[in-house]
CSV table of C-alpha atoms in Angstrom, one decimal:
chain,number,residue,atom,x,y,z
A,651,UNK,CA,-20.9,-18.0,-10.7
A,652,UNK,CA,-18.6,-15.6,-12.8
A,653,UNK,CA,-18.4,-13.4,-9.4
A,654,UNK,CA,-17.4,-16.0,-7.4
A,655,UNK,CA,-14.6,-16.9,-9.7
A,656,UNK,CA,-13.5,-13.3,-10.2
A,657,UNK,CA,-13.6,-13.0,-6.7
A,658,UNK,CA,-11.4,-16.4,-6.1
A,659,UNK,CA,-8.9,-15.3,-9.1
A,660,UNK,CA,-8.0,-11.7,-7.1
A,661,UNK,CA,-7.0,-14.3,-4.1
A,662,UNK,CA,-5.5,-16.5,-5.8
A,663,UNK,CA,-3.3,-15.6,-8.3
A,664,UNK,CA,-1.4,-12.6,-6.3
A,665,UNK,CA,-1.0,-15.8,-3.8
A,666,UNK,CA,0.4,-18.2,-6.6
A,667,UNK,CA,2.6,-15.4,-8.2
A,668,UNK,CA,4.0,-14.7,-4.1
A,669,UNK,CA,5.0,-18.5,-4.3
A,670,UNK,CA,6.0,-18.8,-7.5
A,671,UNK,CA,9.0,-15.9,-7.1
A,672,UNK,CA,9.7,-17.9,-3.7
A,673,UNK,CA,10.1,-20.9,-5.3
A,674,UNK,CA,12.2,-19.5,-7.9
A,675,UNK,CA,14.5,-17.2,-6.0
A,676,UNK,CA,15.0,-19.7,-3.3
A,677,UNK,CA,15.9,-22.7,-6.1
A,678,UNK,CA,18.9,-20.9,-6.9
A,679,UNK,CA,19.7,-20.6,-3.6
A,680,UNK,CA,22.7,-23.0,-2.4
A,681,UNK,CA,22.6,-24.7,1.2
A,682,UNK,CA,25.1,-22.6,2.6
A,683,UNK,CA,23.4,-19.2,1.4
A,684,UNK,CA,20.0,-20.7,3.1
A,685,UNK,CA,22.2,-20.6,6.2
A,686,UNK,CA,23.4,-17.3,5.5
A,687,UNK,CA,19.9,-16.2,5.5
A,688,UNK,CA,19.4,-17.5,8.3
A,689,UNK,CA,22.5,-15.8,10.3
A,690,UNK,CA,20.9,-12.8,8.9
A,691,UNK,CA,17.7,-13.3,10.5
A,692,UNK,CA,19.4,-13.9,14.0
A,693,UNK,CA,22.1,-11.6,13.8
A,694,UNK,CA,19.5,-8.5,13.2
A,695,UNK,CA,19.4,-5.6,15.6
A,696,UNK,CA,15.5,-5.7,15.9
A,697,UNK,CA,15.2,-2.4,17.9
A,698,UNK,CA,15.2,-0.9,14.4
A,699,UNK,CA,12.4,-3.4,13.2
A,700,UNK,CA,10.4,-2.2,16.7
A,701,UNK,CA,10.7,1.7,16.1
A,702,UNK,CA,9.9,1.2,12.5
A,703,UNK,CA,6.8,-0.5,13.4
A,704,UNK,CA,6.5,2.1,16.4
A,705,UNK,CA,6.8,5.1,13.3
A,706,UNK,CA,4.0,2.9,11.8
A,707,UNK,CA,1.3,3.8,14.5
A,708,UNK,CA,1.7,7.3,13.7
A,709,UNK,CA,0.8,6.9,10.0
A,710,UNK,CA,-2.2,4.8,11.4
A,711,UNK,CA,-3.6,7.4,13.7
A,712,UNK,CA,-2.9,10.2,11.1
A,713,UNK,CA,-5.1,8.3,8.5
A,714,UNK,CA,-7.6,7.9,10.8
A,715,UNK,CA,-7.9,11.4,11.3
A,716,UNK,CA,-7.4,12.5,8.2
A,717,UNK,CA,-10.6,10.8,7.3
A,718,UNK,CA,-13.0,12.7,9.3
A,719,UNK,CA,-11.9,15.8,7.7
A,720,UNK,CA,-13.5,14.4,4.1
A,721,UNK,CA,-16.3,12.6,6.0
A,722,UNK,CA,-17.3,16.1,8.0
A,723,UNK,CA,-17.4,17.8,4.6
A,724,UNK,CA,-20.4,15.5,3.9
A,725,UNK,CA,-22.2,16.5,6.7
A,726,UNK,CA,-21.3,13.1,8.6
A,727,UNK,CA,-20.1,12.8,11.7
A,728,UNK,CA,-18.0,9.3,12.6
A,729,UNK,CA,-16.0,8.7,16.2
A,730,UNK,CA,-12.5,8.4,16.1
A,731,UNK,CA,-12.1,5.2,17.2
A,732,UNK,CA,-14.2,3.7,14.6
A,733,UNK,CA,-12.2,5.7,12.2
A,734,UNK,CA,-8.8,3.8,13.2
A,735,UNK,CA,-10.3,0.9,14.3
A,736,UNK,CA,-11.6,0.9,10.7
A,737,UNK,CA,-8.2,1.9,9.0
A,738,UNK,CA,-6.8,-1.1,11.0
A,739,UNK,CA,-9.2,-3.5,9.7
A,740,UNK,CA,-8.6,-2.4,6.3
A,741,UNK,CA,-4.6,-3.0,6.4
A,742,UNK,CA,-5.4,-6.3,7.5
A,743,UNK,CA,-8.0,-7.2,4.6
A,744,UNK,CA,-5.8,-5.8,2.2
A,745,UNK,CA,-3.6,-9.3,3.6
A,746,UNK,CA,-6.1,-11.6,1.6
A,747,UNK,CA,-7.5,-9.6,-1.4
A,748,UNK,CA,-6.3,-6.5,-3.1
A,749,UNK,CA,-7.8,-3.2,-2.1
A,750,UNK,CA,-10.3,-4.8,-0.4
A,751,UNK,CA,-9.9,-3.1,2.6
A,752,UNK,CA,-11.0,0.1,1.2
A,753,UNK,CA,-14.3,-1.3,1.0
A,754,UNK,CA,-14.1,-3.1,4.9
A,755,UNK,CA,-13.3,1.0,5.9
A,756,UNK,CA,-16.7,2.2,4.3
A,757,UNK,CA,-18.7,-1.0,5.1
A,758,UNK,CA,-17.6,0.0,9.1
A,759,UNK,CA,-18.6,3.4,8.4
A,760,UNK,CA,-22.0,2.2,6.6
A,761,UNK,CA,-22.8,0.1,10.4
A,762,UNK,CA,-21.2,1.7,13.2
A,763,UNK,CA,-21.9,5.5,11.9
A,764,UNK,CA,-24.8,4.9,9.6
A,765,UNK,CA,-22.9,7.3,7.1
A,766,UNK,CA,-23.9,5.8,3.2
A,767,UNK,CA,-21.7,3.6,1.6
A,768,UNK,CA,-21.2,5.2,-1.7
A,769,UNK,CA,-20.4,8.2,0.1
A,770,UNK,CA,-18.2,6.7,2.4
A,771,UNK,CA,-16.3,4.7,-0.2
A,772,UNK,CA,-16.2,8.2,-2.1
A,773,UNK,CA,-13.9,10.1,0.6
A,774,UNK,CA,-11.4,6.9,0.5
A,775,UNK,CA,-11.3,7.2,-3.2
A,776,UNK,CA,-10.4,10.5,-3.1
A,777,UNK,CA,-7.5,9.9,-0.3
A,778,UNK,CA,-6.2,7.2,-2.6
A,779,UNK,CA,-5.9,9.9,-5.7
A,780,UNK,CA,-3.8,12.0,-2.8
A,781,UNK,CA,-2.0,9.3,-1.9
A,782,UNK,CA,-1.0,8.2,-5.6
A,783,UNK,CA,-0.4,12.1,-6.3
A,784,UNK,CA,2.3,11.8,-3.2
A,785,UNK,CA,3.6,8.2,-4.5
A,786,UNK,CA,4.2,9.6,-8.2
A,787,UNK,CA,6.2,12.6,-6.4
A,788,UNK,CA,8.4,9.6,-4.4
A,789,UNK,CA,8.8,8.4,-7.9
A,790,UNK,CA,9.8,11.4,-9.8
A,791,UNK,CA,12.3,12.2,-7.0
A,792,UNK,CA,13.4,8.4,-7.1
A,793,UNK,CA,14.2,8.4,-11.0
A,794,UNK,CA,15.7,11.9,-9.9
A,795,UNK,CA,18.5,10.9,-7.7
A,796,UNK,CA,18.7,7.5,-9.1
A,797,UNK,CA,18.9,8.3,-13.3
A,798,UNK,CA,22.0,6.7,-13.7
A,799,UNK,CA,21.8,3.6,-12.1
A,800,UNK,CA,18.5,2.7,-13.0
A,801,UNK,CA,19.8,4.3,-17.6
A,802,UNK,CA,22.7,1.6,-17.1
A,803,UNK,CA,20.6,-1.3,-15.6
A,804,UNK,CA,17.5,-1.0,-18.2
A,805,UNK,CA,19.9,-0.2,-21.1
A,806,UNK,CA,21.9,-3.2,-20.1
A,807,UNK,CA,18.7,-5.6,-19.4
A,808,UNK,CA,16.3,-4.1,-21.9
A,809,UNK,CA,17.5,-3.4,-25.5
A,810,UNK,CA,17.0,0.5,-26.6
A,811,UNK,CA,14.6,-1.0,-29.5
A,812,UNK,CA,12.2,-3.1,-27.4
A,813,UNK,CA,11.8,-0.4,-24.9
A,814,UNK,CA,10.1,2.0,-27.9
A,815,UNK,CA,8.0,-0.6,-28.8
A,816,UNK,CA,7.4,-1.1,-24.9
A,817,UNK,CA,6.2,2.3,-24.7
A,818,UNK,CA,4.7,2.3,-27.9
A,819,UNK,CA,2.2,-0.3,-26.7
A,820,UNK,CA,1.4,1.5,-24.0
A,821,UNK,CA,0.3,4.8,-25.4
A,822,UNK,CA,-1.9,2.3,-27.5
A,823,UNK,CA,-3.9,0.6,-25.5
A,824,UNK,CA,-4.1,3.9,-23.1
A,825,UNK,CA,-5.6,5.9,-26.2
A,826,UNK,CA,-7.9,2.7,-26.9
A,827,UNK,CA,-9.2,2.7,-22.9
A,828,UNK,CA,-9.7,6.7,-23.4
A,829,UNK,CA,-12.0,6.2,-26.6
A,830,UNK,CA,-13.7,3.5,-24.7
A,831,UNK,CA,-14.5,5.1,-21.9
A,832,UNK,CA,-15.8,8.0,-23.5
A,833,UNK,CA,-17.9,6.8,-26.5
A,834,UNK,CA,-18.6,3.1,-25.7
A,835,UNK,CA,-22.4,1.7,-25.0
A,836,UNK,CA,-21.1,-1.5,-23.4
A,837,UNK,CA,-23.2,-2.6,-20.0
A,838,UNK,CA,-20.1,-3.3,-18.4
A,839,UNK,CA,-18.7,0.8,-19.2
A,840,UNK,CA,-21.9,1.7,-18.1
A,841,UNK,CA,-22.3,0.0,-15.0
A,842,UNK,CA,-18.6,1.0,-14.4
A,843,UNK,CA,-19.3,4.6,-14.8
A,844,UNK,CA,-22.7,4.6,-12.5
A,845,UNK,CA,-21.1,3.3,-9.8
A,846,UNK,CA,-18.5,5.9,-9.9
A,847,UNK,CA,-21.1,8.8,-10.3
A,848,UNK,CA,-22.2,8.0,-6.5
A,849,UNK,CA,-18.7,8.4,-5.8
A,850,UNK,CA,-18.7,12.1,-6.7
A,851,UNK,CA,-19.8,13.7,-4.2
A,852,UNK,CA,-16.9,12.1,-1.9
A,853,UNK,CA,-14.5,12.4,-4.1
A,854,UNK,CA,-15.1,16.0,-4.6
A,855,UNK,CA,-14.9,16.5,-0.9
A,856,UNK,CA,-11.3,17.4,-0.7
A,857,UNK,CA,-12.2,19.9,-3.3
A,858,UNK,CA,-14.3,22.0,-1.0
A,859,UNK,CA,-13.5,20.9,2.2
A,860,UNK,CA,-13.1,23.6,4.7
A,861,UNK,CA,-9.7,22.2,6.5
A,862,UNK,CA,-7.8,21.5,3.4
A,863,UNK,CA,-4.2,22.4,4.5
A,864,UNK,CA,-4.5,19.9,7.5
A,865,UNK,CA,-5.9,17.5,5.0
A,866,UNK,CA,-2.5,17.6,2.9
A,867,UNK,CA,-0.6,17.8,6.2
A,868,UNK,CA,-1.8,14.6,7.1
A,869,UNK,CA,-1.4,13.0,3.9
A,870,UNK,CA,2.5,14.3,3.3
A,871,UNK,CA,2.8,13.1,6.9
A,872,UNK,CA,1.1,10.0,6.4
A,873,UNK,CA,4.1,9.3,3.7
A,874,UNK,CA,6.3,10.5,5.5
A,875,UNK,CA,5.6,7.8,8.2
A,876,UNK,CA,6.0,5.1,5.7
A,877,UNK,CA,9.5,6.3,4.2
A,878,UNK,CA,11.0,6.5,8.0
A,879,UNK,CA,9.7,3.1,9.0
A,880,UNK,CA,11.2,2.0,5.6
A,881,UNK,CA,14.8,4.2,6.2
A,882,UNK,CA,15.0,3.3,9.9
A,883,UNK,CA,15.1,-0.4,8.9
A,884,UNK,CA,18.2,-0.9,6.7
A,885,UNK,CA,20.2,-0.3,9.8
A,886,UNK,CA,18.9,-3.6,11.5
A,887,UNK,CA,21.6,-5.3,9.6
A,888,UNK,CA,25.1,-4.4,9.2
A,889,UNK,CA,25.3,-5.0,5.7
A,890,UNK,CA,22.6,-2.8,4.5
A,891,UNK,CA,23.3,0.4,7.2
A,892,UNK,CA,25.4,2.3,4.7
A,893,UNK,CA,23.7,2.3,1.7
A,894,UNK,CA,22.7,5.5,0.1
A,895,UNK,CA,19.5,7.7,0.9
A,896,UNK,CA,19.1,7.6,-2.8
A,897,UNK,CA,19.1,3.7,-2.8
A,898,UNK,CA,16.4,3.4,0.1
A,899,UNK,CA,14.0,5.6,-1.8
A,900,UNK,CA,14.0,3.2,-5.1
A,901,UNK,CA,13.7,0.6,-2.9
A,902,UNK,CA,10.9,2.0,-0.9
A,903,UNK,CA,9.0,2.7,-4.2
A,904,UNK,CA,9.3,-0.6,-5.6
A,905,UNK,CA,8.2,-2.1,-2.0
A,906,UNK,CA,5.4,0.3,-2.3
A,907,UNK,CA,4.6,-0.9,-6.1
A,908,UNK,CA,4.9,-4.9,-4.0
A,909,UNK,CA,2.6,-3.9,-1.5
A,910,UNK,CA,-0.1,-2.2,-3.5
A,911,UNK,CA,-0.9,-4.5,-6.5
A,912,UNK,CA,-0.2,-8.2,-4.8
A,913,UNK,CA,-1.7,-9.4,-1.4
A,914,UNK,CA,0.7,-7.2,0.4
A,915,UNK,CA,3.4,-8.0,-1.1
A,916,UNK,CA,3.7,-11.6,-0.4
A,917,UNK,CA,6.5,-13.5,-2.0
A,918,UNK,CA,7.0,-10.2,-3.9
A,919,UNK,CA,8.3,-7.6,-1.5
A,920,UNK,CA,11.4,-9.5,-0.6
A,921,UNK,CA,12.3,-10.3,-4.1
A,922,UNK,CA,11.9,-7.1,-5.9
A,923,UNK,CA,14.0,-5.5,-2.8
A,924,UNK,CA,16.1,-8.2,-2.7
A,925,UNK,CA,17.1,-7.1,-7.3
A,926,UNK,CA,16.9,-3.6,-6.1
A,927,UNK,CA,19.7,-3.5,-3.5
A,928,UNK,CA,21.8,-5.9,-5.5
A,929,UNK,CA,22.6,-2.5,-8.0
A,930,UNK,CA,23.9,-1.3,-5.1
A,931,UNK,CA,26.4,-4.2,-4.5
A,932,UNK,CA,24.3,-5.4,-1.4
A,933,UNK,CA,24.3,-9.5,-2.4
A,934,UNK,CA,20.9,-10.7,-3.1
A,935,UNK,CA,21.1,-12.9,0.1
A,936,UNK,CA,21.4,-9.9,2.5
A,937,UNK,CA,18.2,-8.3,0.4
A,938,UNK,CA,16.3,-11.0,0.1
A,939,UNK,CA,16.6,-11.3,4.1
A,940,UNK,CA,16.2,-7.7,4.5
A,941,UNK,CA,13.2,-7.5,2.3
A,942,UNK,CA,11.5,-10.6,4.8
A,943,UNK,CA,12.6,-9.0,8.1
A,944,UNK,CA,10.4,-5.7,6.8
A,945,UNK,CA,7.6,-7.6,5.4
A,946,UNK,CA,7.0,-10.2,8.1
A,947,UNK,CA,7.7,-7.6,11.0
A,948,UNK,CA,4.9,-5.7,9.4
A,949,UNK,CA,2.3,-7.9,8.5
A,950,UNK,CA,2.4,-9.2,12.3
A,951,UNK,CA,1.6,-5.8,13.2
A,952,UNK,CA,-1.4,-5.3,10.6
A,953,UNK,CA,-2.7,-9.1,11.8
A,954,UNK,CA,-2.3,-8.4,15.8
A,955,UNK,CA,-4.1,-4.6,15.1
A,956,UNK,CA,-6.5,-6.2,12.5
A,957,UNK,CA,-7.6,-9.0,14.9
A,958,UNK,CA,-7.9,-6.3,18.0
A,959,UNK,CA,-10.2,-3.9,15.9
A,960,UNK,CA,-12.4,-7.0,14.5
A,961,UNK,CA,-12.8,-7.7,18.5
A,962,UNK,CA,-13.1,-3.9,19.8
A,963,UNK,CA,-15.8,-2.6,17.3
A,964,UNK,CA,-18.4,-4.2,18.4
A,965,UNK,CA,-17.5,-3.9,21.9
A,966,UNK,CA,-17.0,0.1,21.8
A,967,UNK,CA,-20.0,0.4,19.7
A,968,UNK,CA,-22.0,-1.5,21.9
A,969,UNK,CA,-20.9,0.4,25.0
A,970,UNK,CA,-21.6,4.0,22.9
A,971,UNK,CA,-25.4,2.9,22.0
A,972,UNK,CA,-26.1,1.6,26.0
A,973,UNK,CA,-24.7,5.0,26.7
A,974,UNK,CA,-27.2,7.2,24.4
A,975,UNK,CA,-30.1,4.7,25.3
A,976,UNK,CA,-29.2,5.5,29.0
């Protein structure tokens, strides 16, 4: 019963937090700025929203075949087109509950390739510590360009004092987790930490793997894919075209934060891009438009790709075992 629940909470609040900030943003919101949304939506040059979404392809394939690298380490072998057919499902799970599509990628794995779960799930653990290596670089070189503008607006929003007690908290409970981890006897730790001991083995993977450099290539180009889709898009409106490199980076980290912790980024992508722009004198309107454009242009794409692999993996993999029984 309590994993039923837990299971309905991680759907259903990310969901209610999405419509909550819709509700809020768009209650401030006069009639005429509705319509000026609206004009926004119309008057975009969506050639930029269809070679953003073409750039996005590329990060698919190259994720795809960045896997087997990690999965040939193990011994395993898996078919390319189960690997992206795989990826593809996983973007599209990721639509309903949080990171669940990590666990759709190695469940594929676990049928079509008969490689082991744990193992399986192992390798994508280990891409997603890559990945958040990369994402803390973006970061770094985010807060970089951006130190100014992002010192004035948290000084101004967030006084000097509450901010050291902010971070005081923090460092805290992140001490506390530490001594937990480490020392406690609780089932729950222990479960925790048995499940991730069958997770080694992947996860170590990229460690020893014979092709590391093409690994990282893939993975720096995997990113790489996301920030063009993301910098080719601000000139499908006018208003957003001339905004600063440095300004598309912050945003493209905070649509990142959107997408990873929240179904997607539903309700929240647009907003938080949408606050981001507006310290960069883009009205919150044009942002908030911009920010929906993006998100709805892309989660088309990861339904229509999601809904072809769900209907091609069995199909392919049928075809491949008539084959060998031939």
């Amino acid at each position: 019963m309590k994993r039923h629940i837990g299971k309905w909470l991680t759907i259903v609040l990310p969901l209610l937090l999405g419509v909550f900030l819709i509700y809020y943003q768009y209650s401030q919101y006069t009639t005429a700025q509705i319509d000026e949304m609206k004009g926004y939506f119309k008057n975009a040059d969506y050639f930029y929203i269809y070679l953003s979404l073409f750039i996005a392809l590329f990060g698919f394939i190259s994720r795809a075949y960045r896997w087997k690298y990690s999965i040939e380490h193990l011994g395993y072998h898996s078919h390319f087109h189960n690997n992206l057919l795989a990826v593809c499902v996983a973007y599209f799970m990721n639509l309903t509950i949080p990171r669940s599509g990590e666990f759709s990628r190695a469940l594929i794995l676990k049928k079509y390739e008969n490689i082991p779960f744990d193992k399986a799930f192992g390798t994508i653990v280990a891409e997603r510590v890559v990945d958040l290596l990369i994402f803390f670089l973006f970061v770094i070189l985010s807060f970089l360009m951006q130190f100014k503008v992002l010192k004035d607006y948290i000084l101004q929003n967030i006084p000097f004092e509450r901010l050291m007690i902010l971070a005081g908290i923090g460092i805290i409970c992140f001490i506390c987790f530490l001594l937990v981890w480490k020392y406690s006897q609780w089932k729950m730790v222990l479960m925790v930490k048995g499940k991730l001991s069958g997770l080694k083995e992947g996860v170590m993977s990229i460690v020893h793997m014979k092709n590391k450099g093409w690994f990282l290539f893939h993975s720096l180009f995997i990113w790489f894919t996301y920030l063009l889709m993301f910098y080719v898009t601000v000139f499908a409106l006018k208003e957003t075209s001339d905004i600063s490199f440095g300004a598309t980076i912050i945003a493209f980290v905070m649509g990142s934060l959107a997408i990873g912790f929240t179904n997607s980024g539903f309700g929240v992508y647009p907003f938080l891009i949408a606050k981001i722009l507006v310290l960069y004198s883009i009205p919150e309107t044009v942002g908030s438009a911009f920010g929906w454009i993006i998100w709805i242009s892309q989660t088309v794409l990861m339904v229509v790709l999601g809904g072809l692999a769900f209907l091609l993996l069995p199909i392919l993999n049928r075809k491949k075992k008539e084959l060998a029984t031939s």
